[in-house]
Amino acid sequence: MSRQVDIPSLVEQARAGRPRAVARLISMVEDAHPALREVMAALAPHTGHAHVIGVTGSPGVGKSTSTNALVTALRQRDLRVGVLAVDPSSPFSGGALLGDRIRMSDHVLDPQVYIRSMASRGHLGGLSWTTPQALRVLDAAGCDVVLVETVGVGQSEVEVVGLADTTIVLLAPGMGDGIQAAKAGILEIGDVFVVNKADRDGADNTVRDIRHMISLGDRTEAGLWRPPVLKTVAHRHEGVDEVVEAFDKHVAWMTDRGVLRQRRLKRATDEIESIVIKNLRERMGDLRGDHGMEALAAAVVDGRSDPYAAADQVIGDLT
Amino acid sequence: MSRQVDIPSLVEQARAGRPRAVARLISMVEDAHPALREVMAALAPHTGHAHVIGVTGSPGVGKSTSTNALVTALRQRDLRVGVLAVDPSSPFSGGALLGDRIRMSDHVLDPQVYIRSMASRGHLGGLSWTTPQALRVLDAAGCDVVLVETVGVGQSEVEVVGLADTTIVLLAPGMGDGIQAAKAGILEIGDVFVVNKADRDGADNTVRDIRHMISLGDRTEAGLWRPPVLKTVAHRHEGVDEVVEAFDKHVAWMTDRGVLRQRRLKRATDEIESIVIKNLRERMGDLRGDHGMEALAAAVVDGRSDPYAAADQVIGDLT
């Protein structure tokens, strides 16, 4: 890859909404391109506009269909929409390294919709490293809303909360989703709950379960946001406008109370810290090398040293 | 808590197998006690003996019963056994902060068995920070085998692999466990697979599923370990000796090929790095404070700075 990139021109094209320029910038994020810091400096004045919505849920709840329906609803409001799909099982994935626009049935030809899949694992620090910077690109490119779609299993739904202004948790009737949600800590991260496939048996039970579990904390008295629990049939676009209205209400609620800014400050702090840690890890490698680190590790394994003494040596090199 | 701890005496008592001393040392790990580095230096010459076995699996497969049965089998060989339960849903949990010996039905009165639950979340860096140091304590205390039991959901089973010499993955018949295992990446982490509750319908199918999925990689040709797939009925102690024999074979296989040392070097490297990063994070907080970091984050949120420029300022303070 050439280092001779005309960053100001690329940023200008991305701001004008040219998909190829946006794709190129996100590829630079994924590749940890040497010019990335110049890119981020050029983007900075143009960021802060986009509303970031995390969309998470277990496999099988209809995340892709729901995301597709949400994009339609947002486009009906004439908003520019970005979609980052960080779910490795998503039908959107596969374009991560090619940087192509990829298939999302209803929106693939709409120039006001930018869709991108991201490699979520084993990629230079993963979700926590690349996604915030990709969000910055879409934000500066004039997206009014960016949907970050991630599979709600394990660590990823916790990470998406750190990235999003508003987090939507998708569920489906049956399958003991209520209990699963409680186990996964998913009740604590949702700002809006959506029971998709609401034409199936048991939808009302799932809504009731979730409402019941949410109210346990008695959020109203504590002055906390009370997450609505909505029903959709995403593939027929039923109930989707109500979900968008719930986002609006959540943003207004957060803005009134300074919560939106607090969330964004937290997000920026995490982003700064992750760059610092990544940088220091690289210095560790540069200064000491794999071989030098192995010598320290060998001393620990052999009982000639302990991890603290070894860590002191590394820190001494760094600082 | 007093800082006046007689570390040499405490380490001496732990090496003699005195449960209270072992408990005290692990509590110091959990509390990030100021004398911890002195403890680790004193323990270092006595480490490297214990075989660390990770035990993981989804809820409901019988992890606690299996761990209990494994301890019985290991005790019949007259081995000293440690158990670290880092599963928050484990019946062993609850003693994490009290530091007490806790109930494990068959072994609670056996002085050659040391059982300890660990708080796995939200605790000064979590599993990756406290568990390796707790392992060091049990290793130096003369345990021949330490079983690290963790729930196989999300990130934790990946972490336990980093800690263990041998990882056992527990499954149960039915429940689509094969597919679940494949999804969770559990096939890649298991050195020994055990289908527990093998008296139930479908056990042979589950064994076949797992064997089929393992053989896809054609491990023999690649010179890799071929994980055995065994059946147990842990609550009746059926098949448990075969599991212990599989561990023995795995250790012998790894020792012959230098794999055991490589795993331990990797473990020590991770441990050193996590201490370095923790230390640098603390320095970040000390140097800049929450308030100073918030000012940097605010500049990023307001578009006056970007995360790289902000990170440079933090790194400049540190180094």
XYZ file of C-alpha atoms in Angstrom:
638
model
C 0.000 0.000 0.000
C 1.325 3.399 -0.932
C 1.979 5.922 1.789
C 1.473 8.675 -0.770
C -2.157 9.400 0.070
C -3.608 12.856 -0.470
C -5.370 13.001 2.889
C -6.986 16.456 2.578
C -8.499 15.492 -0.781
C -9.661 12.106 0.528
C -11.298 13.737 3.557
C -12.944 16.338 1.323
C -14.384 13.601 -0.906
C -15.588 11.629 2.114
C -17.321 14.732 3.494
C -19.056 15.113 0.134
C -20.403 11.609 0.658
C -18.318 9.834 -1.986
C -18.551 6.134 -1.043
C -15.113 5.216 -2.417
C -13.419 7.837 -0.268
C -15.311 6.661 2.822
C -14.385 3.061 2.027
C -10.736 4.019 1.580
C -10.626 5.819 4.931
C -12.211 2.886 6.774
C -9.732 0.531 5.112
C -6.950 2.756 6.410
C -8.426 2.342 9.894
C -8.557 -1.439 9.515
C -5.022 -1.599 8.155
C -3.623 0.760 10.831
C -2.248 2.824 7.945
C 0.703 5.080 8.830
C -1.271 8.150 7.739
C -4.150 7.328 10.099
C -3.255 10.028 12.611
C -3.226 12.597 9.847
C -6.661 11.323 8.768
C -8.038 11.596 12.290
C -6.669 15.119 12.705
C -8.317 16.153 9.429
C -11.636 14.547 10.395
C -11.787 15.951 13.930
C -13.423 19.332 13.176
C -16.210 17.570 11.295
C -17.196 15.040 13.960
C -19.808 15.070 16.719
C -22.929 15.196 14.579
C -23.860 11.539 14.141
C -26.146 9.709 16.532
C -24.580 6.303 17.139
C -27.025 3.461 17.704
C -25.791 0.058 18.830
C -27.935 -2.861 17.685
C -27.298 -6.109 19.510
C -29.057 -9.399 20.193
C -28.542 -13.152 20.115
C -28.234 -14.964 16.790
C -31.662 -15.660 15.300
C -33.553 -12.635 16.596
C -33.500 -10.946 13.191
C -30.740 -8.377 13.609
C -29.988 -7.949 9.910
C -33.674 -7.690 8.975
C -34.209 -5.189 11.774
C -31.208 -3.114 10.759
C -32.481 -3.113 7.187
C -35.943 -1.965 8.360
C -34.437 0.744 10.575
C -32.438 2.080 7.644
C -35.667 2.301 5.621
C -37.407 4.212 8.428
C -34.466 6.591 8.813
C -34.282 7.162 5.061
C -37.984 8.076 5.047
C -36.927 10.954 7.298
C -34.310 11.877 4.726
C -31.407 11.120 7.067
C -27.982 9.986 5.856
C -27.313 6.589 7.425
C -24.190 4.554 8.067
C -24.186 0.879 9.012
C -21.191 -0.844 10.610
C -21.773 -4.584 10.837
C -19.319 -6.085 13.302
C -21.144 -9.374 13.620
C -18.972 -12.120 12.145
C -22.078 -14.195 11.384
C -23.831 -11.317 9.654
C -24.769 -11.649 5.982
C -23.063 -8.263 5.582
C -19.657 -9.636 6.404
C -17.074 -10.595 3.874
C -16.399 -7.145 2.497
C -14.297 -6.223 5.474
C -10.960 -6.364 3.736
C -12.127 -5.603 0.230
C -13.636 -2.352 1.340
C -16.508 -2.732 -1.066
C -20.032 -1.606 -0.532
C -21.857 -4.782 0.248
C -25.282 -6.178 -0.234
C -28.121 -4.964 1.900
C -31.158 -5.749 -0.145
C -33.188 -2.558 0.066
C -30.418 0.009 0.246
C -27.522 -1.108 -1.864
C -28.155 1.524 -4.533
C -28.985 4.399 -2.187
C -26.095 6.903 -2.135
C -27.285 8.242 1.234
C -26.704 4.864 2.898
C -23.188 3.665 3.627
C -22.859 0.013 4.683
C -19.660 -1.552 5.871
C -18.730 -4.776 7.588
C -15.844 -4.843 10.002
C -13.599 -7.712 10.918
C -14.319 -8.078 14.612
C -11.697 -10.520 15.790
C -7.986 -10.990 15.653
C -7.521 -7.743 13.814
C -5.063 -5.317 15.369
C -6.918 -4.962 18.630
C -10.391 -5.872 17.413
C -13.646 -4.058 17.829
C -12.425 -1.709 20.514
C -9.634 -0.412 18.350
C -11.080 -0.109 14.849
C -14.775 0.592 15.412
C -14.500 3.992 17.157
C -12.265 5.238 14.355
C -14.580 3.888 11.651
C -17.419 5.696 13.455
C -15.391 8.893 13.263
C -15.060 8.451 9.491
C -18.833 7.960 9.022
C -19.573 10.837 11.388
C -17.307 13.226 9.470
C -18.771 11.919 6.200
C -22.058 13.488 7.238
C -24.024 10.487 8.498
C -26.878 11.615 10.722
C -27.211 8.165 12.225
C -24.746 5.282 12.368
C -26.071 1.831 13.260
C -23.435 -0.445 14.779
C -24.699 -4.004 14.514
C -22.982 -6.605 16.678
C -23.847 -10.082 17.866
C -24.948 -10.074 21.467
C -22.739 -12.810 22.781
C -19.985 -12.489 25.297
C -17.893 -9.373 25.357
C -19.046 -7.656 22.182
C -22.333 -6.310 23.513
C -20.468 -4.686 26.363
C -18.069 -3.062 23.917
C -20.871 -1.783 21.697
C -22.385 0.012 24.667
C -19.188 1.944 25.103
C -19.446 3.026 21.465
C -23.121 3.893 21.198
C -25.245 6.851 22.244
C -28.248 4.541 22.326
C -28.223 0.753 22.531
C -31.080 -1.328 21.179
C -31.366 -4.909 22.377
C -33.293 -7.211 20.071
C -35.087 -10.284 21.356
C -37.450 -12.842 19.886
C -40.384 -14.688 21.465
C -39.658 -17.936 23.220
C -36.255 -19.588 23.541
C -36.053 -18.428 27.155
C -34.754 -15.125 25.902
C -35.752 -13.340 29.071
C -33.567 -15.542 31.185
C -30.775 -15.441 28.622
C -30.951 -11.650 28.607
C -30.711 -11.497 32.366
C -27.728 -13.855 32.346
C -25.856 -11.946 29.716
C -26.269 -8.690 31.577
C -28.170 -7.492 28.543
C -30.844 -5.838 30.689
C -28.334 -3.346 31.988
C -27.084 -2.288 28.577
C -30.371 -1.775 26.704
C -31.774 1.730 26.213
C -34.522 0.359 23.966
C -35.732 -3.252 23.937
C -37.380 -4.631 20.833
C -39.145 -7.974 20.667
C -38.910 -8.804 16.983
C -40.946 -11.558 15.274
C -43.846 -10.277 17.367
C -46.328 -12.173 15.179
C -45.111 -15.370 16.800
C -46.533 -17.062 19.881
C -45.181 -15.826 23.146
C -44.278 -12.279 22.091
C -46.424 -10.722 24.808
C -44.892 -13.013 27.384
C -41.400 -11.952 26.362
C -42.423 -8.272 26.536
C -43.881 -8.865 29.989
C -40.766 -10.742 31.170
C -38.468 -7.951 30.048
C -40.698 -5.208 31.521
C -40.838 -7.125 34.766
C -37.079 -7.508 34.969
C -36.438 -3.882 34.076
C -38.823 -2.531 36.685
C -37.035 -4.443 39.434
C -34.531 -1.631 39.688
C -37.288 1.006 40.035
C -35.603 3.335 37.618
C -38.139 6.164 37.753
C -37.462 6.933 41.399
C -33.744 6.909 40.762
C -34.180 9.405 37.896
C -32.932 6.856 35.361
C -34.132 6.313 31.798
C -36.880 3.693 31.641
C -36.168 1.642 28.526
C -39.291 1.086 26.417
C -40.070 -2.494 25.365
C -41.468 -2.450 21.821
C -42.708 -5.062 19.379
C -41.749 -5.314 15.708
C -42.169 -7.603 12.737
C -39.136 -6.275 10.946
C -39.548 -8.143 7.664
C -42.974 -6.471 7.250
C -41.644 -3.138 8.618
C -44.232 -3.256 11.416
C -43.474 -1.235 14.547
C -40.193 0.123 13.199
C -41.229 3.777 13.228
C -42.004 3.430 16.932
C -38.436 2.222 17.460
C -37.063 5.305 15.706
C -39.331 7.489 17.853
C -37.939 5.770 20.931
C -34.410 6.680 19.805
C -35.489 10.288 19.420
C -36.965 10.320 22.911
C -33.835 8.731 24.339
C -31.569 11.301 22.692
C -33.765 14.167 23.927
C -33.795 12.675 27.421
C -29.989 12.279 27.434
C -29.388 15.733 26.006
C -31.582 17.409 28.652
C -29.643 15.754 31.453
C -26.130 16.032 30.034
C -26.000 12.242 29.751
C -25.258 12.310 26.021
C -22.152 14.403 26.590
C -21.095 12.189 29.494
C -21.395 9.105 27.295
C -19.357 10.753 24.564
C -16.689 11.907 26.997
C -16.455 8.349 28.279
C -16.177 7.076 24.709
C -13.405 9.562 23.883
C -11.543 8.677 27.087
C -11.659 4.985 26.235
C -10.482 5.725 22.716
C -7.546 7.824 23.917
C -6.557 5.195 26.470
C -6.703 2.389 23.929
C -4.388 4.344 21.609
C -2.005 5.010 24.500
C -1.952 1.341 25.515
C -1.521 0.174 21.913
C 1.349 2.617 21.465
C 3.029 1.490 24.676
C 2.590 -2.173 23.720
C 4.310 -1.425 20.425
C 7.154 0.351 22.216
C 7.449 -2.687 24.481
C 7.879 -4.862 21.417
C 10.277 -2.445 19.733
C 12.470 -1.909 22.764
C 12.694 -5.433 23.941
C 11.709 -7.568 20.998
C 10.095 -10.948 21.122
C 13.393 -12.476 22.076
C 14.049 -10.114 24.982
C 10.553 -10.639 26.323
C 11.030 -14.392 26.082
C 14.177 -14.162 28.189
C 12.200 -12.384 30.904
C 9.383 -14.919 30.634
C 11.893 -17.774 30.861
C 13.322 -16.311 34.071
C 9.796 -16.268 35.520
C 9.001 -19.813 34.372
C 12.284 -21.056 35.853
C 11.656 -19.332 39.194
C 14.695 -17.052 38.804
C 12.447 -14.009 38.685
C 8.819 -13.098 39.345
C 6.332 -11.267 37.141
C 6.644 -8.006 39.092
C 10.417 -7.861 38.854
C 10.175 -8.676 35.135
C 7.518 -5.987 34.657
C 9.800 -3.457 36.370
C 12.455 -4.139 33.774
C 9.997 -3.570 30.933
C 8.688 -0.353 32.513
C 12.252 0.823 33.082
C 12.884 0.436 29.358
C 9.720 2.328 28.470
C 9.860 5.325 30.749
C -5.740 -4.040 56.508
C -2.315 -3.920 58.110
C 0.726 -3.617 55.915
C 2.711 -5.294 58.688
C 2.651 -8.790 57.219
C 5.488 -11.218 57.931
C 5.815 -12.399 54.336
C 8.630 -14.952 54.797
C 6.711 -16.628 57.610
C 3.445 -16.570 55.627
C 5.148 -18.118 52.583
C 6.787 -20.742 54.794
C 3.423 -21.702 56.270
C 1.795 -21.804 52.815
C 4.577 -24.087 51.556
C 3.881 -26.367 54.511
C 0.309 -26.588 53.241
C -1.333 -24.517 55.986
C -4.737 -23.539 54.534
C -4.986 -20.264 56.434
C -1.683 -19.046 55.036
C -2.699 -20.018 51.492
C -6.035 -18.255 51.967
C -4.296 -15.151 53.264
C -1.929 -15.020 50.287
C -4.773 -15.391 47.776
C -6.701 -12.658 49.564
C -3.638 -10.437 49.185
C -3.758 -11.168 45.438
C -7.459 -10.291 45.274
C -6.977 -7.114 47.274
C -3.885 -6.048 45.304
C -2.119 -5.779 48.644
C 0.926 -3.471 48.701
C 3.145 -6.377 49.784
C 2.075 -8.492 46.804
C 5.315 -8.012 44.923
C 7.262 -9.145 47.964
C 4.993 -12.199 48.128
C 5.549 -13.034 44.463
C 9.322 -12.667 44.829
C 9.270 -15.034 47.819
C 7.092 -17.572 46.003
C 9.046 -17.544 42.722
C 11.711 -20.155 43.576
C 8.994 -22.605 44.589
C 6.837 -22.400 41.464
C 6.716 -24.449 38.269
C 5.673 -27.775 39.746
C 1.869 -27.691 39.447
C 0.015 -28.970 36.409
C -2.711 -26.427 35.685
C -5.926 -27.860 34.246
C -8.629 -25.558 32.952
C -12.154 -26.944 33.224
C -14.754 -25.148 31.156
C -18.191 -25.759 29.675
C -21.632 -24.247 29.362
C -23.879 -23.974 32.401
C -25.701 -27.250 33.063
C -23.061 -29.682 31.838
C -22.072 -30.629 35.363
C -18.855 -28.693 35.875
C -18.950 -28.682 39.651
C -19.811 -32.382 39.864
C -17.038 -33.162 37.380
C -14.507 -31.073 39.250
C -15.495 -32.838 42.450
C -15.057 -36.244 40.769
C -11.694 -35.233 39.303
C -10.465 -34.184 42.734
C -11.457 -37.614 44.078
C -9.554 -39.365 41.270
C -6.475 -37.180 41.803
C -6.580 -37.760 45.565
C -6.644 -41.518 44.968
C -3.221 -40.989 43.385
C -2.174 -39.168 46.544
C -1.728 -35.834 44.755
C -2.172 -32.465 46.445
C -4.947 -30.642 44.610
C -5.965 -27.000 44.339
C -9.277 -25.817 42.908
C -9.861 -22.250 41.735
C -13.512 -21.710 40.865
C -13.867 -18.573 38.785
C -17.390 -19.325 37.675
C -19.710 -16.697 39.141
C -22.639 -19.128 38.931
C -20.713 -21.903 40.653
C -22.014 -23.281 43.936
C -18.462 -22.715 45.198
C -18.720 -18.963 44.883
C -19.494 -16.646 47.734
C -16.324 -17.203 49.667
C -14.303 -15.052 47.324
C -13.954 -12.117 49.641
C -14.153 -14.005 52.889
C -11.230 -16.167 51.920
C -12.751 -19.150 53.624
C -12.459 -22.721 52.608
C -15.799 -23.460 51.051
C -18.049 -26.398 50.663
C -17.150 -29.090 48.214
C -19.015 -32.052 49.510
C -16.452 -34.819 49.316
C -13.289 -32.878 50.052
C -14.043 -30.160 52.539
C -12.182 -31.915 55.360
C -9.216 -33.127 53.303
C -6.092 -31.073 54.169
C -4.500 -32.048 50.835
C -7.261 -30.278 48.869
C -7.369 -26.513 48.720
C -10.566 -25.008 47.252
C -11.019 -21.344 46.531
C -13.546 -19.292 44.638
C -12.449 -16.159 42.877
C -14.460 -13.074 42.049
C -14.265 -13.054 38.273
C -15.765 -9.711 37.339
C -15.252 -6.084 38.109
C -12.379 -6.847 40.412
C -9.177 -4.970 39.719
C -8.735 -6.334 36.246
C -10.702 -9.541 36.596
C -9.685 -13.070 35.812
C -6.648 -12.154 33.764
C -5.118 -10.205 36.609
C -5.835 -12.218 39.763
C -5.991 -15.818 38.573
C -2.368 -16.246 37.402
C -1.132 -14.926 40.726
C -3.517 -17.146 42.698
C -2.169 -20.070 40.629
C 1.332 -19.056 41.666
C 0.298 -19.234 45.326
C -1.211 -22.728 44.935
C 1.783 -23.876 42.902
C 4.255 -22.707 45.540
C 2.032 -24.238 48.241
C 2.884 -27.628 46.779
C -0.211 -28.443 44.758
C 0.552 -31.125 42.181
C -2.528 -30.219 40.172
C -4.609 -27.051 40.142
C -8.053 -27.205 38.537
C -9.269 -23.832 37.289
C -13.007 -24.068 36.804
C -14.649 -21.376 34.713
C -17.954 -20.989 32.930
C -17.550 -21.454 29.192
C -19.351 -18.387 27.977
C -17.891 -15.491 26.089
C -14.415 -14.357 26.943
C -13.652 -16.456 29.994
C -12.959 -19.744 28.221
C -10.399 -17.980 26.078
C -8.733 -16.557 29.155
C -8.642 -19.907 30.910
C -6.754 -21.400 27.968
C -4.046 -18.828 28.466
C -3.736 -19.977 32.077
C -3.881 -23.731 31.708
C -1.405 -26.399 30.676
C -4.349 -28.586 29.668
C -7.894 -27.463 28.955
C -10.839 -29.790 29.410
C -14.091 -28.866 27.697
C -17.197 -30.394 29.248
C -20.324 -31.041 27.216
C -23.622 -32.792 27.811
C -25.819 -34.807 25.443
C -28.416 -32.895 23.429
C -29.060 -29.174 23.600
C -27.243 -28.713 20.294
C -24.018 -28.619 22.242
C -21.944 -29.574 19.234
C -23.077 -26.568 17.293
C -22.803 -24.340 20.329
C -19.258 -25.565 20.872
C -18.321 -24.823 17.293
C -19.798 -21.343 17.547
C -18.064 -20.493 20.762
C -14.710 -21.506 19.317
C -14.593 -24.152 22.027
C -13.296 -26.808 19.624
C -10.062 -24.916 19.215
C -9.375 -24.571 22.906
C -10.059 -28.101 24.154
C -7.180 -30.512 24.807
C -9.586 -33.074 26.234
C -13.324 -33.214 25.539
C -15.619 -34.865 28.038
C -19.274 -35.641 27.382
C -20.697 -35.776 30.891
C -24.133 -37.180 31.761
C -23.271 -39.958 29.321
C -26.096 -42.118 30.699
C -28.537 -39.828 28.935
C -29.931 -40.210 25.439
C -27.795 -38.784 22.680
C -24.414 -39.082 24.386
C -22.949 -41.127 21.540
C -24.265 -38.622 19.016
C -22.584 -35.780 20.856
C -19.312 -37.749 20.994
C -19.586 -38.423 17.254
C -20.374 -34.758 16.501
C -17.356 -33.553 18.418
C -15.041 -36.202 16.916
C -16.285 -35.261 13.474
C -15.654 -31.573 13.997
C -12.212 -32.141 15.480
C -11.046 -34.362 12.651
C -11.881 -31.698 10.073
C -8.532 -30.078 10.733
C -6.679 -33.361 10.177
C -4.511 -32.808 13.190
C -2.426 -35.954 12.948
C -0.845 -34.978 9.660
C -0.090 -31.532 11.019
C 1.657 -33.114 14.026
C -0.905 -31.622 16.405
C -2.371 -33.147 19.527
C -5.570 -35.059 18.780
C -7.925 -34.298 21.668
C -9.649 -37.410 22.996
C -13.432 -37.313 23.396
C -14.407 -39.184 26.536
C -17.658 -40.034 28.319
C -18.335 -39.643 32.028
C -21.162 -39.863 34.510
C -19.469 -37.650 37.039
C -21.943 -38.018 39.886
C -21.312 -41.804 39.811
C -17.552 -41.286 39.206
C -17.819 -43.262 35.952
C -15.124 -42.601 33.368
C -13.260 -40.106 35.513
C -10.032 -42.111 35.792
C -9.866 -42.147 31.995
C -10.014 -38.346 32.029
C -7.074 -38.204 34.422
C -5.168 -40.631 32.184
C -5.872 -38.325 29.242
C -4.323 -35.438 31.170
C -1.244 -37.535 31.832
C -0.937 -38.378 28.152
C -1.394 -34.747 27.167
C 1.297 -33.585 29.578
C 3.686 -36.269 28.332
C 2.942 -35.310 24.720
C 3.523 -31.607 25.422
C 6.677 -32.252 27.431
C 8.206 -34.372 24.641
C 7.632 -31.622 22.093
C 8.532 -28.595 24.208
C 4.909 -27.453 24.000
C 4.479 -27.356 27.764
C 7.359 -24.931 28.130
C 6.057 -22.829 25.229
C 2.646 -22.578 26.885
C 4.212 -21.568 30.164
C 6.442 -18.972 28.491
C 3.360 -17.540 26.811
C 1.564 -17.482 30.144
C 4.462 -15.697 31.861
C 4.706 -13.187 29.009
C 1.001 -12.384 29.312
C 1.337 -12.031 33.047
C 4.299 -9.673 32.787
C 2.553 -7.588 30.147
C -0.632 -7.318 32.162
C 1.360 -6.057 35.162
C 3.149 -3.530 32.936
C -0.120 -2.281 31.433
C -1.815 -2.099 34.838
C 1.114 -0.135 36.201
C 1.090 2.273 33.252
C -2.673 2.741 33.559
C -2.195 3.657 37.189
C 0.534 6.131 36.279
C -1.811 7.621 33.683
C -4.389 8.162 36.415
C -1.825 9.531 38.859
C -0.168 11.908 36.419
C -3.214 13.286 34.772
C -6.088 12.535 37.090
C -9.692 12.037 36.130
C -10.077 15.753 35.609
C -7.114 16.136 33.272
C -8.194 13.135 31.222
C -11.690 14.605 30.959
C -10.257 17.846 29.530
C -8.506 15.843 26.803
C -11.672 13.843 26.131
C -13.697 17.077 25.923
C -11.301 18.474 23.312
C -11.844 15.313 21.252
C -15.642 15.381 21.656
C -15.706 19.068 20.655
C -13.560 18.433 17.572
C -10.702 20.631 18.878
C -8.417 17.607 19.049
C -8.344 14.023 17.868
C -7.664 10.823 19.818
C -4.093 10.463 18.508
C -3.077 13.978 19.486
C -4.653 13.456 22.900
C -2.884 10.110 23.286
C 0.435 11.803 22.465
C -0.076 14.150 25.393
C -0.740 11.248 27.755
C 2.302 9.334 26.474
C 4.422 12.472 26.803
C 3.472 12.636 30.478
C 4.289 8.952 31.006
C 7.628 8.588 29.313
